[in-house]
Coordinates of C-alpha atoms in Angstrom, one line a residue:
M5 CA 0.0 0.0 0.0
A6 CA 1.0 3.6 -0.4
V7 CA 2.8 5.4 2.4
S8 CA -0.2 7.7 3.1
T9 CA -2.5 4.8 3.4
A10 CA -0.1 2.9 5.7
A11 CA 0.1 6.0 8.0
Q12 CA -3.7 5.9 8.4
E13 CA -3.6 2.2 9.0
V14 CA -1.3 2.5 12.0
G15 CA -2.8 5.7 13.3
L16 CA 0.1 8.1 12.6
K17 CA 0.3 11.5 11.0
R18 CA 2.3 11.9 7.9
G19 CA 5.2 13.5 9.8
E20 CA 5.1 10.9 12.6
F21 CA 5.2 8.1 10.0
A22 CA 8.3 9.7 8.4
I23 CA 10.0 9.8 11.7
A24 CA 9.1 6.1 12.3
V25 CA 10.7 5.2 9.0
H26 CA 13.8 7.3 9.8
L27 CA 14.2 5.5 13.1
G28 CA 13.8 2.1 11.5
L29 CA 10.6 1.4 13.3
I30 CA 8.7 0.9 10.0
H31 CA 10.3 -0.7 7.0
L32 CA 9.6 0.4 3.4
M33 CA 9.9 -1.7 0.3
V34 CA 10.9 -0.3 -3.1
P35 CA 9.4 -1.9 -6.2
P36 CA 12.0 -3.9 -8.3
G37 CA 11.6 -1.5 -11.3
G38 CA 11.9 1.6 -9.1
G39 CA 9.2 4.0 -8.1
R40 CA 7.7 5.3 -4.9
P41 CA 8.3 3.3 -1.7
M42 CA 5.5 1.1 -0.5
V43 CA 4.5 -0.6 2.7
S44 CA 3.7 -4.3 2.8
R45 CA 0.6 -5.7 4.5
D46 CA 2.9 -8.0 6.5
E47 CA 4.6 -4.9 7.9
I48 CA 1.3 -3.4 9.0
E49 CA 0.3 -6.6 10.7
R50 CA 3.7 -6.8 12.5
L51 CA 3.2 -3.3 13.9
R52 CA -0.4 -4.1 15.0
S53 CA 0.8 -7.2 16.8
Q54 CA 3.2 -5.2 19.1
D55 CA 2.3 -4.6 22.7
G56 CA 0.7 -1.3 23.4
F57 CA -0.2 -0.6 19.7
P58 CA -0.8 2.1 18.7
E59 CA -0.1 4.3 21.8
A60 CA 3.4 2.8 22.2
L61 CA 4.4 3.5 18.6
R62 CA 2.9 7.0 18.8
E63 CA 4.9 7.7 21.9
R64 CA 8.2 6.6 20.4
V65 CA 7.8 9.1 17.5
R66 CA 6.4 12.0 19.6
T67 CA 8.3 15.2 19.2
V68 CA 8.5 18.3 21.3
G69 CA 9.8 21.8 20.8
T70 CA 12.0 23.9 23.1
A71 CA 9.3 25.0 25.5
E72 CA 7.7 21.5 26.0
G73 CA 11.1 19.9 26.0
A74 CA 12.3 22.2 28.8
R75 CA 9.2 21.4 30.9
Q76 CA 10.0 17.7 30.4
L77 CA 13.6 18.1 31.6
G78 CA 12.5 20.5 34.4
I79 CA 14.8 23.3 33.2
S80 CA 14.3 26.8 31.6
P81 CA 13.8 27.1 27.8
D82 CA 17.1 29.1 27.7
R83 CA 19.1 26.3 29.3
F84 CA 17.4 23.8 27.0
T85 CA 18.5 25.9 24.0
R86 CA 22.1 26.0 25.4
F87 CA 22.2 22.2 25.7
A88 CA 20.9 21.9 22.1
R89 CA 23.4 24.4 20.7
A90 CA 26.3 22.7 22.5
G91 CA 25.3 19.3 20.9
C92 CA 23.9 17.6 24.0
L93 CA 20.5 17.2 22.3
T94 CA 20.1 16.2 18.7
P95 CA 17.1 17.3 16.7
I96 CA 15.1 14.7 14.9
T97 CA 13.3 17.2 12.5
F98 CA 12.4 20.8 12.0
Y99 CA 9.8 23.1 10.4
L100 CA 9.8 26.7 9.2
N101 CA 7.4 29.1 11.0
R102 CA 5.6 32.0 9.5
Y103 CA 8.6 34.2 10.2
R104 CA 10.8 31.9 8.1
A105 CA 12.7 30.8 11.2
I106 CA 13.9 27.2 11.8
V107 CA 12.1 25.5 14.6
W108 CA 13.9 22.4 15.8
L109 CA 12.0 19.4 17.2
Y110 CA 13.3 16.7 19.5
L111 CA 12.2 13.2 20.3
A112 CA 10.5 13.1 23.7
D113 CA 11.8 9.5 24.1
E114 CA 15.4 10.8 23.7
L115 CA 14.9 13.5 26.3
T116 CA 13.8 10.9 28.8
G117 CA 17.1 9.1 28.1
F118 CA 19.1 12.3 28.5
V119 CA 17.6 12.8 32.0
A120 CA 18.7 9.4 33.0
R121 CA 22.1 9.7 31.3
E122 CA 23.2 13.2 32.3
P123 CA 21.3 14.2 35.5
Q124 CA 24.3 16.4 36.7
L125 CA 23.8 18.8 33.8
L126 CA 20.2 19.6 34.8
T127 CA 21.1 21.4 38.0
G128 CA 23.8 23.7 39.2
R129 CA 26.4 25.6 37.1
S130 CA 27.1 24.4 33.6
P131 CA 30.5 22.6 33.2
G132 CA 33.4 24.4 31.8
W133 CA 33.6 22.5 28.5
L134 CA 29.9 23.5 27.8
R135 CA 30.5 27.1 28.6
D136 CA 33.7 27.3 26.4
R137 CA 31.8 25.7 23.5
L138 CA 29.0 28.2 23.6
E139 CA 31.3 31.2 24.1
G140 CA 33.1 30.1 21.0
G141 CA 29.8 30.4 19.0
A142 CA 29.1 26.7 18.6
D143 CA 25.7 25.6 17.3
C144 CA 25.7 21.9 16.6
R145 CA 22.0 21.5 15.9
A146 CA 22.1 21.6 12.1
G147 CA 25.3 19.5 11.9
N148 CA 23.9 16.9 14.3
W149 CA 20.7 16.7 12.3
R150 CA 22.6 16.2 9.1
S151 CA 24.8 13.5 10.6
R152 CA 21.7 11.6 11.8
R153 CA 20.0 11.9 8.4
V154 CA 23.2 10.8 6.5
E155 CA 23.7 7.8 8.8
R156 CA 20.2 6.7 8.3
L157 CA 20.3 7.0 4.5
L158 CA 23.5 5.1 4.3
S159 CA 22.1 2.3 6.4
L160 CA 19.2 1.9 3.9
T161 CA 21.3 1.1 0.9
E162 CA 24.3 -1.1 -0.1
D163 CA 24.5 0.2 -3.6
P164 CA 27.9 1.9 -3.8
W165 CA 26.8 4.7 -6.1
A166 CA 23.7 5.4 -4.1
R167 CA 25.9 5.7 -1.0
V168 CA 28.2 8.2 -2.9
A169 CA 25.1 10.2 -3.8
V170 CA 24.0 10.5 -0.2
L171 CA 27.4 12.0 0.8
A172 CA 27.5 14.2 -2.3
D173 CA 24.2 15.7 -1.1
T174 CA 26.1 17.3 1.8
L175 CA 28.4 19.4 -0.4
D176 CA 27.6 22.4 -2.6
P177 CA 28.3 22.1 -6.3
V178 CA 31.7 23.8 -6.1
Q179 CA 32.9 21.5 -3.4
L180 CA 31.5 18.5 -5.2
A181 CA 33.2 19.3 -8.4
E182 CA 36.6 19.5 -6.6
V183 CA 36.1 15.9 -5.3
V184 CA 34.3 14.3 -8.2
D185 CA 36.0 15.9 -11.3
D186 CA 34.3 13.6 -13.8
P187 CA 31.2 15.3 -15.2
Y188 CA 29.6 12.0 -16.2
E189 CA 29.9 10.8 -12.6
R190 CA 28.4 14.0 -11.3
A191 CA 25.5 13.6 -13.6
Y192 CA 24.9 10.1 -12.4
L193 CA 25.0 11.2 -8.8
A194 CA 22.5 13.9 -9.5
R195 CA 20.0 11.2 -10.7
L196 CA 20.7 9.0 -7.6
R197 CA 20.6 11.8 -5.0
P198 CA 18.0 11.3 -2.3
G199 CA 15.0 13.5 -2.4
P200 CA 14.6 16.5 -0.1
A201 CA 13.8 15.7 3.5
F202 CA 10.3 17.3 3.3
G203 CA 9.6 16.7 -0.4
P204 CA 9.8 19.1 -3.4
T205 CA 6.7 21.1 -2.5
G206 CA 6.5 24.4 -0.7
P207 CA 7.5 28.0 -1.5
V208 CA 10.8 28.8 -3.1
W209 CA 12.3 30.3 0.0
A210 CA 11.4 27.3 2.1
R211 CA 13.0 24.9 -0.4
E212 CA 16.1 27.1 -0.4
T213 CA 16.3 27.0 3.4
V214 CA 16.0 23.3 3.5
A215 CA 18.6 22.8 0.7
H216 CA 21.0 25.0 2.7
L217 CA 20.5 22.9 5.8
M218 CA 21.4 19.8 3.8
R219 CA 24.9 21.1 3.1
A220 CA 27.9 21.0 5.5
D221 CA 29.1 24.5 6.4
E222 CA 31.6 24.0 9.2
P223 CA 35.3 23.5 8.3
D224 CA 35.8 20.2 10.2
E225 CA 32.5 18.8 8.9
L226 CA 33.4 19.8 5.4
L227 CA 36.7 18.0 5.6
W228 CA 35.2 14.8 7.0
R229 CA 32.4 14.8 4.4
R230 CA 35.0 15.1 1.6
V231 CA 37.1 12.3 3.1
N232 CA 34.1 10.0 3.4
L233 CA 33.0 10.9 -0.2
I234 CA 36.4 10.1 -1.6
M235 CA 36.5 6.7 0.1
E236 CA 33.0 5.7 -1.0
L237 CA 33.7 7.0 -4.5
D238 CA 36.8 4.9 -4.9
N239 CA 34.8 1.8 -3.8
A240 CA 32.0 2.6 -6.3
R241 CA 34.5 3.0 -9.1
E242 CA 35.9 -0.4 -8.3
V243 CA 32.5 -2.1 -8.3
R244 CA 31.3 -0.5 -11.6
P245 CA 31.9 2.6 -13.6
A246 CA 29.3 5.3 -13.9
P247 CA 27.3 5.1 -17.2
R248 CA 28.3 7.4 -20.0
P249 CA 26.3 8.7 -23.0
G250 CA 26.2 6.2 -25.8
S251 CA 27.3 3.3 -23.7
D252 CA 25.3 0.2 -22.9
R253 CA 23.0 1.1 -20.1
R254 CA 23.3 -2.3 -18.6
V255 CA 26.2 -1.9 -16.1
F256 CA 27.8 -5.0 -14.7
P257 CA 30.2 -5.4 -11.8
S258 CA 33.9 -5.9 -12.6
P259 CA 35.0 -9.6 -12.7
A260 CA 36.2 -10.8 -9.4
G261 CA 39.6 -11.6 -10.9
E262 CA 40.2 -8.3 -12.5
R263 CA 43.3 -6.5 -11.3
A264 CA 43.0 -3.0 -10.0
P265 CA 45.3 -0.4 -11.6
A266 CA 48.7 -0.1 -10.0
P267 CA 49.0 2.8 -7.5
D268 CA 50.8 5.9 -8.7
P269 CA 54.3 5.9 -7.2
R270 CA 54.2 9.7 -7.0
A271 CA 51.5 9.4 -4.2
D272 CA 53.9 7.6 -1.9
A273 CA 55.3 10.9 -0.6
D274 CA 51.8 11.8 0.7
A275 CA 51.2 8.7 2.7
D276 CA 52.9 9.8 6.0
A277 CA 51.3 13.3 5.8
D278 CA 47.9 11.7 5.3
A279 CA 48.3 9.5 8.4
D280 CA 49.3 12.6 10.4
V281 CA 46.1 14.4 9.3
G282 CA 43.9 11.5 10.3
S283 CA 45.5 11.3 13.8
K284 CA 45.3 15.1 14.2
F285 CA 41.5 15.2 13.6
Q286 CA 40.9 12.1 15.7
S287 CA 42.6 13.8 18.6
R288 CA 40.7 17.0 18.0
S289 CA 37.4 15.1 18.0
R290 CA 38.3 13.5 21.4
S291 CA 39.3 16.8 22.9
R292 CA 36.0 18.4 21.8
S293 CA 33.8 15.7 23.1
G294 CA 31.9 16.1 26.3
P295 CA 30.3 13.5 28.5
E296 CA 29.6 10.2 26.7
S297 CA 26.1 9.7 25.5
G298 CA 24.3 6.5 26.3
L299 CA 22.0 4.6 24.1
V300 CA 18.4 5.8 23.4
P301 CA 15.8 3.1 23.1
G302 CA 14.8 2.4 19.5
V303 CA 17.6 4.5 18.0
P304 CA 20.7 2.8 16.5
S305 CA 23.9 3.8 18.4
S306 CA 25.6 4.8 15.2
V307 CA 23.0 7.4 14.6
L308 CA 23.4 9.2 17.9
P309 CA 26.4 11.5 18.0
D310 CA 28.3 12.4 21.2
P311 CA 27.6 15.8 22.7
C312 CA 28.8 18.4 20.2
P313 CA 30.6 15.8 18.2
G314 CA 33.3 16.2 15.7
P315 CA 32.4 15.4 12.1
G316 CA 32.2 11.7 13.1
P317 CA 34.0 8.6 12.0
V318 CA 35.0 8.0 8.4
H319 CA 32.8 5.4 6.9
T320 CA 35.4 3.0 5.5
P321 CA 33.7 0.9 2.8
T322 CA 34.5 -2.7 2.5
G323 CA 37.0 -3.5 -0.2
A324 CA 37.7 0.2 -1.0
A325 CA 40.6 0.7 -3.4
E326 CA 43.5 2.8 -2.4
P327 CA 43.3 6.3 -3.9
V328 CA 45.7 6.9 -6.8
V329 CA 46.8 10.3 -5.5
G330 CA 47.4 11.3 -1.9
L331 CA 44.4 11.9 0.3
L332 CA 45.5 15.4 1.1
A333 CA 45.5 16.2 -2.6
R334 CA 42.1 14.5 -3.1
I335 CA 40.4 16.7 -0.4
G336 CA 42.0 19.9 -1.7
L337 CA 44.6 20.4 1.0
R338 CA 47.6 19.7 -1.2
R339 CA 48.3 20.2 -4.9
R340 CA 47.4 17.3 -7.0
T341 CA 50.4 15.1 -7.9
S342 CA 48.5 13.5 -10.7
R343 CA 45.2 13.9 -12.5
E344 CA 42.3 11.5 -12.0
A345 CA 41.5 12.1 -15.6
D346 CA 44.7 10.5 -16.7
R347 CA 43.6 7.1 -15.4
R348 CA 39.9 7.4 -16.4
Q349 CA 40.2 7.8 -20.1
S350 CA 37.1 8.9 -22.1
P351 CA 35.8 6.6 -24.8
P352 CA 37.4 7.0 -28.2
G353 CA 36.1 10.1 -30.1
R354 CA 34.3 11.5 -27.0
A355 CA 35.5 14.3 -24.8
P356 CA 34.0 14.9 -21.3
F357 CA 31.8 17.9 -20.8
G358 CA 33.6 21.0 -19.6
G359 CA 36.9 19.4 -20.4

């Protein structure tokens, strides 16, 4: 059945149903030939057979704003906002009010877990690490929301190019072109890119605001998104090339015995520097983290970031190929020692767009 029909069947509003899917509480199925996701009758029956249905399901997806969340925690709205800006609380969704301002919403279930996990933060003076973070102008709400959305989308697919498209959605066109310099690959990623979080409808200003929130805008997050994208891109290229105009649209994985191209010896000089950069940012993430967050019922641990996290771990794909040039060059921190285009030759008689 359609998603709208399934929401009525389980007694959820459209937004609540979307949150349930996001949290993995409801599983969708995509038709083999593509098209809109559907919900099977077996999935509806599974939900109905759970204890406490539908109240228990509705409670797990219930969201609260700042005022109601502060009442639930027993603190002032100002202190609640400080916790959220510092990264102690991660939004699950948001909406735009009539003043075009972003209103973040939080899972009531997660706030209950926060009370049990960090009771010392709710009373007395705020710890030094939290004050320092806020005095530095930190606002982790958008970044934490992006991380949660990216992690969930990556968990829903194993297709290598679809995973690349999820990460590509976090970069603006200029940043993306610096990492993915093949125009055919960028065109393919544009077709696979996940749809907007709240659909394509709404006024232009609302769509622009949502699109802006999708993109990383903090230096550390940008760096980590580029690193993740590079590693997923290398893995996707090993599995199969992106389709090109005039080529057979049936794309097959590379034979298991096919040898990967030999690494460029000029990249060896970058290896030690690349390792230094990785250790540098790992230590920075550890130094920025606050008290450890516990698990929240019903939410995968990989989705929940630490308080005001760093950009998060690099998603190392299984079987990823070593990059031909140094990682520093690939993410734009060092001059390229060789061109990706040299090893990805265009078909005879065809030149890439913009070449």
